[in-house]
mmCIF file of C-alpha atoms and ligand atoms in Angstrom:
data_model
loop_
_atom_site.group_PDB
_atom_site.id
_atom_site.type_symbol
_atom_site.label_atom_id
_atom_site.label_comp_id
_atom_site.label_asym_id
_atom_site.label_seq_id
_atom_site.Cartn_x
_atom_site.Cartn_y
_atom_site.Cartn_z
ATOM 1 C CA UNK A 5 0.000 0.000 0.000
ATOM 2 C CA UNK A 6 1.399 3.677 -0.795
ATOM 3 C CA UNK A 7 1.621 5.346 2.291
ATOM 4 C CA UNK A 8 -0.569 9.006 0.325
ATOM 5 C CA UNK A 9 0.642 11.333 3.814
ATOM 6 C CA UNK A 10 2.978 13.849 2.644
ATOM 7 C CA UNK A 11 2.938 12.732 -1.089
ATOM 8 C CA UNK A 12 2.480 16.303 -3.448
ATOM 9 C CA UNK A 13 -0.079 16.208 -6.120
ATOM 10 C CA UNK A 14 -0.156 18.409 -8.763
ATOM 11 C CA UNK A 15 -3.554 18.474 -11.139
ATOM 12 C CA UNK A 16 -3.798 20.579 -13.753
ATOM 13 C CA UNK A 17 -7.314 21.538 -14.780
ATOM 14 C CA UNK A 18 -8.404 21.235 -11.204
ATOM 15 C CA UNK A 19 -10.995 23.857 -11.262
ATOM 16 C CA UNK A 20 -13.419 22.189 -12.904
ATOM 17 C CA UNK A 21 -14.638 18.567 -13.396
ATOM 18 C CA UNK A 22 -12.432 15.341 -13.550
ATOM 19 C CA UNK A 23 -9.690 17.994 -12.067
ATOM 20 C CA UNK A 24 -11.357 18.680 -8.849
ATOM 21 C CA UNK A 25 -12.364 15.193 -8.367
ATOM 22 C CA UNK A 26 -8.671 13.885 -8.658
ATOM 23 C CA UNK A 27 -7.816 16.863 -6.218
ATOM 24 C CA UNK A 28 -10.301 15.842 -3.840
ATOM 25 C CA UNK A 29 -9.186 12.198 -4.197
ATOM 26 C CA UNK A 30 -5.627 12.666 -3.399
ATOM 27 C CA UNK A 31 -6.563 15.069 -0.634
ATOM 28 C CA UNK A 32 -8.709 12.428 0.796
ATOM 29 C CA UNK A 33 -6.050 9.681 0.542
ATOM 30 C CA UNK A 34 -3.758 12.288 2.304
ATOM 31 C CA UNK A 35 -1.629 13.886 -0.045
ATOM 32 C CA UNK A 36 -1.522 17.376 -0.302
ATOM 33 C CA UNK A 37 -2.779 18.904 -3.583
ATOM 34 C CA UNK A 38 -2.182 21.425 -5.846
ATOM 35 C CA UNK A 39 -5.069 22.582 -8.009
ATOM 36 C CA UNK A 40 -3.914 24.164 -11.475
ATOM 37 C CA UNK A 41 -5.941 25.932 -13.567
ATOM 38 C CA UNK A 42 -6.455 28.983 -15.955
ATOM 39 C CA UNK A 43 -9.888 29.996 -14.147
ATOM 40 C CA UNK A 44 -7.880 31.285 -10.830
ATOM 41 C CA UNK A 45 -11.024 31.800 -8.849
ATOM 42 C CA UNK A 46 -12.560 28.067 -9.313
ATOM 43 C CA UNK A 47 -9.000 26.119 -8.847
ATOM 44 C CA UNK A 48 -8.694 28.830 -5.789
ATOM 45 C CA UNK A 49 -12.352 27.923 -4.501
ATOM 46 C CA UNK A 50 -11.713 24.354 -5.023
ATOM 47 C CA UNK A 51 -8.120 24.664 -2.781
ATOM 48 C CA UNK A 52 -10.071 26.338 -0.053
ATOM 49 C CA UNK A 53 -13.061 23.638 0.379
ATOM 50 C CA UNK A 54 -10.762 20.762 0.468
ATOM 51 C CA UNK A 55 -8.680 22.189 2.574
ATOM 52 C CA UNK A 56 -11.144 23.005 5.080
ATOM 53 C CA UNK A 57 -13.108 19.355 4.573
ATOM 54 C CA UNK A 58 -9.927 17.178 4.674
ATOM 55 C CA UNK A 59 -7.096 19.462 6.222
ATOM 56 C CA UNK A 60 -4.154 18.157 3.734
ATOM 57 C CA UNK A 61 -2.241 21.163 2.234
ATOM 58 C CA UNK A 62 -3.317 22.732 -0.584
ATOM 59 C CA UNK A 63 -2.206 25.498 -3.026
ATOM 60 C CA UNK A 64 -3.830 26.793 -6.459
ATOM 61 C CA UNK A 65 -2.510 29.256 -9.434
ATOM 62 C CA UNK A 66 -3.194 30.230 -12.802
ATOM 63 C CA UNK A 67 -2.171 28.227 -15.475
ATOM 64 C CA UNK A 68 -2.683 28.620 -18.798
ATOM 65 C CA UNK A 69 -1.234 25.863 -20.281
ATOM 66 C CA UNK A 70 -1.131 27.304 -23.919
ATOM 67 C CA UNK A 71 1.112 29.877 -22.874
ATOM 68 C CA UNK A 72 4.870 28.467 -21.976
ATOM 69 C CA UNK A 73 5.634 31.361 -19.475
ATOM 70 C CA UNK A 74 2.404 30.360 -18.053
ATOM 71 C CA UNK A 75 3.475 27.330 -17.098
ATOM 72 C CA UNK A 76 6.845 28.080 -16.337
ATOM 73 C CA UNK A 77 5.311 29.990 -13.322
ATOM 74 C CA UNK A 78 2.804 27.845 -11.885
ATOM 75 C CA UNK A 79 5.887 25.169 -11.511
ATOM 76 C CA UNK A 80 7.652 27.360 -9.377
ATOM 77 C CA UNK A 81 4.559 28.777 -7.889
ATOM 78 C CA UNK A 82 3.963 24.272 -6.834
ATOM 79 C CA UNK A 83 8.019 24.117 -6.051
ATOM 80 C CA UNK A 84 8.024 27.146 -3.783
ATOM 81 C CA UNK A 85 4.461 26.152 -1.763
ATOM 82 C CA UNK A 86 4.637 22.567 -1.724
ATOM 83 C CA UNK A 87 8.012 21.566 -2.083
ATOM 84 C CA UNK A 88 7.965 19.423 -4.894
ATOM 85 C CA UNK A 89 5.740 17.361 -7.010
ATOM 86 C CA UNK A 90 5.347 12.923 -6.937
ATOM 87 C CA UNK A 91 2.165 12.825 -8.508
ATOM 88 C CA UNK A 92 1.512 14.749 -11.757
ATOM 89 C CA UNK A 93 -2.080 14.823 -13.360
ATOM 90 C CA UNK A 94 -2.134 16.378 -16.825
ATOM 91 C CA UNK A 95 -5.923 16.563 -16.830
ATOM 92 C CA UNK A 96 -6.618 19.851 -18.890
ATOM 93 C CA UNK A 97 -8.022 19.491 -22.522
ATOM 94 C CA UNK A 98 -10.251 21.638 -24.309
ATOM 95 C CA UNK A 99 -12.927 20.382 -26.794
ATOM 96 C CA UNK A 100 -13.777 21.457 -30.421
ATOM 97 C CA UNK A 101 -16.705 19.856 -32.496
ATOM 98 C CA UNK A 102 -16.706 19.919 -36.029
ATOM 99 C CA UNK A 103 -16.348 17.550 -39.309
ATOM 100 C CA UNK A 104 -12.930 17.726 -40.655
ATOM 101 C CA UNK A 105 -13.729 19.514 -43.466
ATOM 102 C CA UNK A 106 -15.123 22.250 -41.435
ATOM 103 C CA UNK A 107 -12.381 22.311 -38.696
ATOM 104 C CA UNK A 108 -10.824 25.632 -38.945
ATOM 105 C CA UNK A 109 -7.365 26.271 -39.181
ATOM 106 C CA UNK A 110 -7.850 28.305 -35.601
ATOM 107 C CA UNK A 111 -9.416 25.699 -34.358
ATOM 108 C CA UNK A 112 -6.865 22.790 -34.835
ATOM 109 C CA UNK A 113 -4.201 25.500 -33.553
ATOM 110 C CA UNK A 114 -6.349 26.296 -30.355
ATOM 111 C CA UNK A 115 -6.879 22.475 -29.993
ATOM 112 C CA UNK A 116 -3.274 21.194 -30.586
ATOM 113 C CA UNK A 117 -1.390 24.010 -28.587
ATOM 114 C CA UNK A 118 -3.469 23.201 -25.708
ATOM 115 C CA UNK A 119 -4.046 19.931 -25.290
ATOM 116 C CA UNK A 120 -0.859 18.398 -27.306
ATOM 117 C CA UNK A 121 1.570 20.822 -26.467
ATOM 118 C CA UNK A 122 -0.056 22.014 -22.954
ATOM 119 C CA UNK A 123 0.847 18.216 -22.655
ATOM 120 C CA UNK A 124 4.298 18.598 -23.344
ATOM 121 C CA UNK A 125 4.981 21.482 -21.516
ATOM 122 C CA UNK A 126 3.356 20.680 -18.452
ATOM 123 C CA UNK A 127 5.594 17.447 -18.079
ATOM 124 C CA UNK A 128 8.703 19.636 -18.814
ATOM 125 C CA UNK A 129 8.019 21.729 -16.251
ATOM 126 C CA UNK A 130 7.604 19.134 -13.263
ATOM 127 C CA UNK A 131 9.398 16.401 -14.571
ATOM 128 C CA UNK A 132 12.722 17.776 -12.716
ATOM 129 C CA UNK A 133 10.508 17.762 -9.339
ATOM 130 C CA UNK A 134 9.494 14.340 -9.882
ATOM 131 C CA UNK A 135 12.919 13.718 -10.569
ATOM 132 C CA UNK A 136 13.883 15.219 -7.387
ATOM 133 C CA UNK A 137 12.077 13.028 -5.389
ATOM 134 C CA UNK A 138 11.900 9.790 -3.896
ATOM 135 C CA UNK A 139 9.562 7.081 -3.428
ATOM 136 C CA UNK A 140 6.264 6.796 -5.232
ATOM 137 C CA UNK A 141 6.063 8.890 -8.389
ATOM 138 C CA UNK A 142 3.538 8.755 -10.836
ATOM 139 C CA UNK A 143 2.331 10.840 -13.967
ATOM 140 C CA UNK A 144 -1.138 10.843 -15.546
ATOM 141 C CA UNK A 145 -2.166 11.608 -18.246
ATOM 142 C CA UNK A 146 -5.838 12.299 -19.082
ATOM 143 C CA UNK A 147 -6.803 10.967 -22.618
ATOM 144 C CA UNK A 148 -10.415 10.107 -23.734
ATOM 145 C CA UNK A 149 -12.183 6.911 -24.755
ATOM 146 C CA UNK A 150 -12.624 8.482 -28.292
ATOM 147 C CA UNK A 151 -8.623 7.449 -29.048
ATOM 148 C CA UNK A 152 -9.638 3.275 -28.456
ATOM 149 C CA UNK A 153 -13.132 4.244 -29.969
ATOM 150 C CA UNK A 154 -13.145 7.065 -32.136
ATOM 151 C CA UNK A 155 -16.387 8.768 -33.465
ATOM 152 C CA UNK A 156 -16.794 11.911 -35.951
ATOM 153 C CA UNK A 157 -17.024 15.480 -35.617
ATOM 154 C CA UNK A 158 -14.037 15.107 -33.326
ATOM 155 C CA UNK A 159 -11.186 15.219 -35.721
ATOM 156 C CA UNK A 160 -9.145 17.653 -34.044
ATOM 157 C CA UNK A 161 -9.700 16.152 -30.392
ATOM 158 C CA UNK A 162 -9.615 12.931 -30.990
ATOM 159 C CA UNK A 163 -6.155 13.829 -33.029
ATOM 160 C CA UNK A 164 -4.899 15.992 -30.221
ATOM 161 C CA UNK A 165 -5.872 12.930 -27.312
ATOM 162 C CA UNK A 166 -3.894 10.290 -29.603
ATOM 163 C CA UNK A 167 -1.202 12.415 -29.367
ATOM 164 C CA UNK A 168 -1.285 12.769 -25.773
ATOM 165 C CA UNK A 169 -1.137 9.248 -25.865
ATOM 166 C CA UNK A 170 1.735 8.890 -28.049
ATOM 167 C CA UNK A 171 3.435 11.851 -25.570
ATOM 168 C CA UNK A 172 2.726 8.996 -22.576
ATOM 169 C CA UNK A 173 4.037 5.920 -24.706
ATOM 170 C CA UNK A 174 7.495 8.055 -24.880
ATOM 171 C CA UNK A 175 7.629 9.045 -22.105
ATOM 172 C CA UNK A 176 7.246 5.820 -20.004
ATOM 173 C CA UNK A 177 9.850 4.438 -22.368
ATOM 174 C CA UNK A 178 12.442 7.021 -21.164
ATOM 175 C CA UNK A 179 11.375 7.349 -17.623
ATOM 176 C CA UNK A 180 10.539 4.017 -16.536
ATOM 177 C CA UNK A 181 13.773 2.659 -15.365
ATOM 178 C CA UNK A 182 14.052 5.643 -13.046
ATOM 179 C CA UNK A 183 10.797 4.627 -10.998
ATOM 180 C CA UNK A 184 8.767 7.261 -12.306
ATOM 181 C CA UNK A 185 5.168 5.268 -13.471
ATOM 182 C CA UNK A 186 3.343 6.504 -16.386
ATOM 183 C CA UNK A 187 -0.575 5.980 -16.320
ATOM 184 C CA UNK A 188 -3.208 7.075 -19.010
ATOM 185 C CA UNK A 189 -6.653 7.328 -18.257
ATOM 186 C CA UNK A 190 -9.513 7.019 -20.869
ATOM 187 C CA UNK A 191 -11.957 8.455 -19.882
ATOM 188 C CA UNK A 192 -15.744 7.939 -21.643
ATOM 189 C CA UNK A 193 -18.581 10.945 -21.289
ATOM 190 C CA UNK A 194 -18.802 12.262 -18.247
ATOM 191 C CA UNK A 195 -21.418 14.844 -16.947
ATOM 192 C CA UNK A 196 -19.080 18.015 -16.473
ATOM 193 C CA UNK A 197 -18.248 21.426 -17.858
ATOM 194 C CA UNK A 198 -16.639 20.296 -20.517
ATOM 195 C CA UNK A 199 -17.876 22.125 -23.584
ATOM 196 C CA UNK A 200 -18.567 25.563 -21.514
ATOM 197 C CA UNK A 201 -15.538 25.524 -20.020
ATOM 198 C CA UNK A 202 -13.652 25.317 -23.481
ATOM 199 C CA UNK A 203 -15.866 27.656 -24.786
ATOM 200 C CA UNK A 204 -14.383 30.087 -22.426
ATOM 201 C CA UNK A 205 -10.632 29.556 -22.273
ATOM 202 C CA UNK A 206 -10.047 29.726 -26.111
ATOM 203 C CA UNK A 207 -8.131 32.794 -26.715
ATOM 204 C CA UNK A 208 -10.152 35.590 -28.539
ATOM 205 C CA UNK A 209 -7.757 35.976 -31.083
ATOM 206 C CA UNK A 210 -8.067 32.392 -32.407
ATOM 207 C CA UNK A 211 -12.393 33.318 -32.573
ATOM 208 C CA UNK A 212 -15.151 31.984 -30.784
ATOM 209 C CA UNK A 213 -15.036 28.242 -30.082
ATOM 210 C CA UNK A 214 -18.665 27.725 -32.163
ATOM 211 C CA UNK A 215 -20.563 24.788 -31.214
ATOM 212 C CA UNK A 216 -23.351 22.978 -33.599
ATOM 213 C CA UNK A 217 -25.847 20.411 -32.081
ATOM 214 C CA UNK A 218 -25.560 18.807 -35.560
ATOM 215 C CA UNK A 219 -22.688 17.598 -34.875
ATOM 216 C CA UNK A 220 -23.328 16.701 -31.460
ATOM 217 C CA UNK A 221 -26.022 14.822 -32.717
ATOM 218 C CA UNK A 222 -23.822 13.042 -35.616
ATOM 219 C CA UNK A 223 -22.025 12.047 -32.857
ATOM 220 C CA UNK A 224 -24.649 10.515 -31.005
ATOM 221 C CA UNK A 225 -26.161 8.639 -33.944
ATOM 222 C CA UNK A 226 -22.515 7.226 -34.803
ATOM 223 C CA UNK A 227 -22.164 5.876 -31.144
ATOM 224 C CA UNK A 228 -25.243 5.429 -29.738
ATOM 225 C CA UNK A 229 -24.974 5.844 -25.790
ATOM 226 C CA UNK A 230 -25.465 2.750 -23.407
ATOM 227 C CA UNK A 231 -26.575 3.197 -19.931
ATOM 228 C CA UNK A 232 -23.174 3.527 -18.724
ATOM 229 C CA UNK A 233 -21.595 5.731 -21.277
ATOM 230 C CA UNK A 234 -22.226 9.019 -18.977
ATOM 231 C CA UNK A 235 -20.763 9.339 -15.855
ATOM 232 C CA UNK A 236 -19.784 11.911 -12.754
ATOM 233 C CA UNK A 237 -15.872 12.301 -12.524
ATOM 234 C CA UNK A 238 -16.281 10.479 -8.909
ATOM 235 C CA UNK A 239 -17.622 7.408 -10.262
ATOM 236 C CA UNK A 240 -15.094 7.362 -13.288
ATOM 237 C CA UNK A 241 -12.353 7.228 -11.034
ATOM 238 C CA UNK A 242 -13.244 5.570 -8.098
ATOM 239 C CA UNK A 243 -10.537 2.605 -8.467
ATOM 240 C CA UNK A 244 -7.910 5.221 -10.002
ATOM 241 C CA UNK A 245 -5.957 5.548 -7.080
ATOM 242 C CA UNK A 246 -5.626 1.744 -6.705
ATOM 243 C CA UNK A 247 -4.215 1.571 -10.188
ATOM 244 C CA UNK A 248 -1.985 4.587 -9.440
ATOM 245 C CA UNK A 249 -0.281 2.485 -6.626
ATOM 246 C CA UNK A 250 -0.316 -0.731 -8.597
ATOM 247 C CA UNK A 251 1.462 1.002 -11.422
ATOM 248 C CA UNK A 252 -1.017 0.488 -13.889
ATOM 249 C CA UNK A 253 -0.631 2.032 -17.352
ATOM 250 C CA UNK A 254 -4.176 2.077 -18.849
ATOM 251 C CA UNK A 255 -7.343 3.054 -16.947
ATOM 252 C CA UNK A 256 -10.511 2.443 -18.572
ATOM 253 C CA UNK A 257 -12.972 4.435 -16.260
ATOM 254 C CA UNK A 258 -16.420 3.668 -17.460
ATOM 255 C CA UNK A 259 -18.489 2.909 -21.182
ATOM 256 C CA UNK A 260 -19.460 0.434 -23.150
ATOM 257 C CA UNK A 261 -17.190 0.716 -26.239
ATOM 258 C CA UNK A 262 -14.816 -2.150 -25.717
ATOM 259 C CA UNK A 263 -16.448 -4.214 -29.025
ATOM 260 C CA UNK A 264 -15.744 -0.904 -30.678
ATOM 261 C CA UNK A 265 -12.225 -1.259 -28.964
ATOM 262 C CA UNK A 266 -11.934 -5.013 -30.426
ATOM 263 C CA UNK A 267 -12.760 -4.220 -33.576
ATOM 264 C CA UNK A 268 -9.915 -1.912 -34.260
ATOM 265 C CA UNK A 269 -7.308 -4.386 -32.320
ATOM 266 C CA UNK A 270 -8.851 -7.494 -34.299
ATOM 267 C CA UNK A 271 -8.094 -5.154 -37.726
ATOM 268 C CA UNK A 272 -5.073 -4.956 -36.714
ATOM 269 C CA UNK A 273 -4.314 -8.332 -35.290
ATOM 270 C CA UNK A 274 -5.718 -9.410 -38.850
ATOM 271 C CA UNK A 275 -2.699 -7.176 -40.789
ATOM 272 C CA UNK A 276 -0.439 -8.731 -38.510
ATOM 273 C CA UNK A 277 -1.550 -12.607 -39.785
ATOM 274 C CA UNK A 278 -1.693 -11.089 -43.243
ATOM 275 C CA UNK A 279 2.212 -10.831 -43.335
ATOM 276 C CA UNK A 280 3.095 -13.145 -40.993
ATOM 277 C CA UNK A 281 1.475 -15.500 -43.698
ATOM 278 C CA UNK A 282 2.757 -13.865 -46.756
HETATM 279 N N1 NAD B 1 -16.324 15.384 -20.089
HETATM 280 C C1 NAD B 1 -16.148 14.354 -20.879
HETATM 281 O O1 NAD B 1 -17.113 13.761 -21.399
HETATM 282 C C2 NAD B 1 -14.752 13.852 -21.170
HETATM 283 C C3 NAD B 1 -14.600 12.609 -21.811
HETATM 284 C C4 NAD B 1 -13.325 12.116 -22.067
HETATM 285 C C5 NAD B 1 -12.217 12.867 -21.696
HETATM 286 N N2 NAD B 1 -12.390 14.094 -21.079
HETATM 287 C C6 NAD B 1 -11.190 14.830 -20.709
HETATM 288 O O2 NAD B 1 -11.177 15.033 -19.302
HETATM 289 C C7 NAD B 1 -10.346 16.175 -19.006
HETATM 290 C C8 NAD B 1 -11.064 17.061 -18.009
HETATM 291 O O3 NAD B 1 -12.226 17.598 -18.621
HETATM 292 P P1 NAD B 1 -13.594 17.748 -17.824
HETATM 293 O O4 NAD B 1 -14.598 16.926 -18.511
HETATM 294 O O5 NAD B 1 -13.364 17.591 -16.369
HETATM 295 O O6 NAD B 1 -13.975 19.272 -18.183
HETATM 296 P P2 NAD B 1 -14.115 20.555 -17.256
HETATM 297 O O7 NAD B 1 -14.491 21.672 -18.144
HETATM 298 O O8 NAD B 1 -15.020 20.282 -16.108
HETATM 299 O O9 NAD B 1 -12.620 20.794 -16.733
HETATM 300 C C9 NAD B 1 -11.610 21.243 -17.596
HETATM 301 C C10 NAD B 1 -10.838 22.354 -16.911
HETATM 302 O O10 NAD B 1 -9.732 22.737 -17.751
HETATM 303 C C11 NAD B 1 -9.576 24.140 -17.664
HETATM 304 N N3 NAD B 1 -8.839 24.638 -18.832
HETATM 305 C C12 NAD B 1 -9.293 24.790 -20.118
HETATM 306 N N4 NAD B 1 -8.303 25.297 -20.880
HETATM 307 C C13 NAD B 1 -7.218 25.465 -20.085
HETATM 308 C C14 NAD B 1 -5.904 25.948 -20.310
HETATM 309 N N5 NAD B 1 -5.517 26.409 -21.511
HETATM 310 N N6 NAD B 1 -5.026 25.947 -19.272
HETATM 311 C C15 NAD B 1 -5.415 25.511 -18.042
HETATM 312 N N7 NAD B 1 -6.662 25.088 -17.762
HETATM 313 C C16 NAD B 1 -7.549 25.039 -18.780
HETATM 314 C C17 NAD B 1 -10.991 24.679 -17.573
HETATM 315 O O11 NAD B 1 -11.021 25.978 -17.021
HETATM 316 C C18 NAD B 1 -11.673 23.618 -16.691
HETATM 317 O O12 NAD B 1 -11.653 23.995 -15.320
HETATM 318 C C19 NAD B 1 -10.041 16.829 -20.357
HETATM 319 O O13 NAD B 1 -8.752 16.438 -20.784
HETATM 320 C C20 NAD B 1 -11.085 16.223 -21.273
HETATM 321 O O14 NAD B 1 -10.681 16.239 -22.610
HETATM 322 C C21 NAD B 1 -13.615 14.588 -20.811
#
């Protein structure tokens, strides 16, 4: 069992969502938490009532993570409060609807920059703290179910999630052998603030983030939704922290995609027999 007391936490896109439940997980095991995000007030709100419910130490800051300098700060802001980091969640991602042929140019730029190279430079940042330390050390990556299942209208996020994928793959090549673990969670729908709160961070001078139920709806009719296929952020982690400890590198939270799943791993399983028989 890891022993959570004293452990730091850092969770980027912890004012909202999936971010504040893996704060208030971590708190509750013990650790203490920093909550990351670029709305100040909610990661700072967030801080405050887990603080007061659980008593672990907590810290929040600003972080945009489409901005380097942004970053840069809210790394030293964690190093100079908490003292380091063992735990790093690299939640944030923002989301953009639209079929590919109607993707702007904006908004595969606002959609890359922040969740593929947000990715990048969020690990860059902390990776010397983890570094630093000893003991349990983990980093976490938050992709979607959409990269084992993909649907449409989701080009550019779906895109910018198998990338963050890719990121994790790399990275737990290179850091393995120094202890550090390297988990990615896939997360299916989950009721949150998802769409408003991208809405809101993209910068204005990339435009408005525009959203069309048609394509919510081609969505829909692409993967019809099971009974499980919507969940809270509690319930889609609620054996993360067990798989955290046990060093596990995939999470599947919650959904009903896995023939979906099969179906690309039996393609490819099938192009494998095709040359192996050739
Ligand atoms: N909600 C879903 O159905 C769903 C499904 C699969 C994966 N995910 C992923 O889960 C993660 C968390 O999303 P959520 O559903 O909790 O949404 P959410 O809106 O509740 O939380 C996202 C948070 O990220 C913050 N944020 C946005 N842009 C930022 C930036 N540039 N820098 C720093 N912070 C920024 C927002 O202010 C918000 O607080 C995301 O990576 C998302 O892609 C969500």
């Amino acid at each position: 069992m890891t022993d959570w007391h004293g452990r730091n936490a850092v969770v980027t896109g912890a004012g909202s969502g999936l971010g504040a439940a893996l704060a208030r997980a971590f708190a509750d095991a013990g650790a203490n938490v920093a909550l990351l995000d670029i709305d100040a007030e909610a990661a700072a709100a967030n801080a405050k009532s887990i603080a007061d419910a659980v008593g672990v130490t907590t810290t929040s800051a600003r972080v945009d993570i489409g901005d380097t300098a942004s970053v840069v700060t809210a790394a030293e802001h964690v190093r100079v409060t908490l003292g380091g980091c063992d735990i790093l969640c690299s939640n944030v991602g923002v989301q953009q609807f639209g079929a590919i042929d109607k993707l702007t140019e904006q908004d595969w730029q606002w959609v890359l920059n922040v969740n593929v190279l947000g990715t990048v430079r969020t690990v860059r940042e902390f990776l010397p703290m983890l570094r630093a330390g000893t003991g349990f050390r983990q980093v976490m990556f938050t992709a979607s179910s959409s990269v084992l299942a993909p649907s449409v209208r989701l080009g550019a996020y779906q895109t910018s999630k198998f990338a963050v994928l890719g990121f994790a793959e790399s990275l737990r090549e290179e850091i393995g052998a120094e202890g550090i673990g390297v988990t990615v969670l896939f997360p299916g729908g989950m009721m949150t603030r998802h769409l408003e709160s991208s809405v809101q961070a993209r910068p204005s001078d990339l435009g408005e983030s525009l959203l069309d139920m048609d394509d919510v709806n081609a969505m829909v009719a692409h993967q019809p939704m099971g009974d499980d296929d919507l969940a809270t952020p509690e319930h889609a982690i609620r054996n993360l922290l067990a798989d955290l400890e046990a060093g596990e590198r995939y999470v599947i939270t919650h959904g009903s995609f896995r023939p979906l799943y099969n179906e690309r791993r039996d393609a490819i399983d099938a192009a494998f027999d095709r040359t192996e028989a050739s």
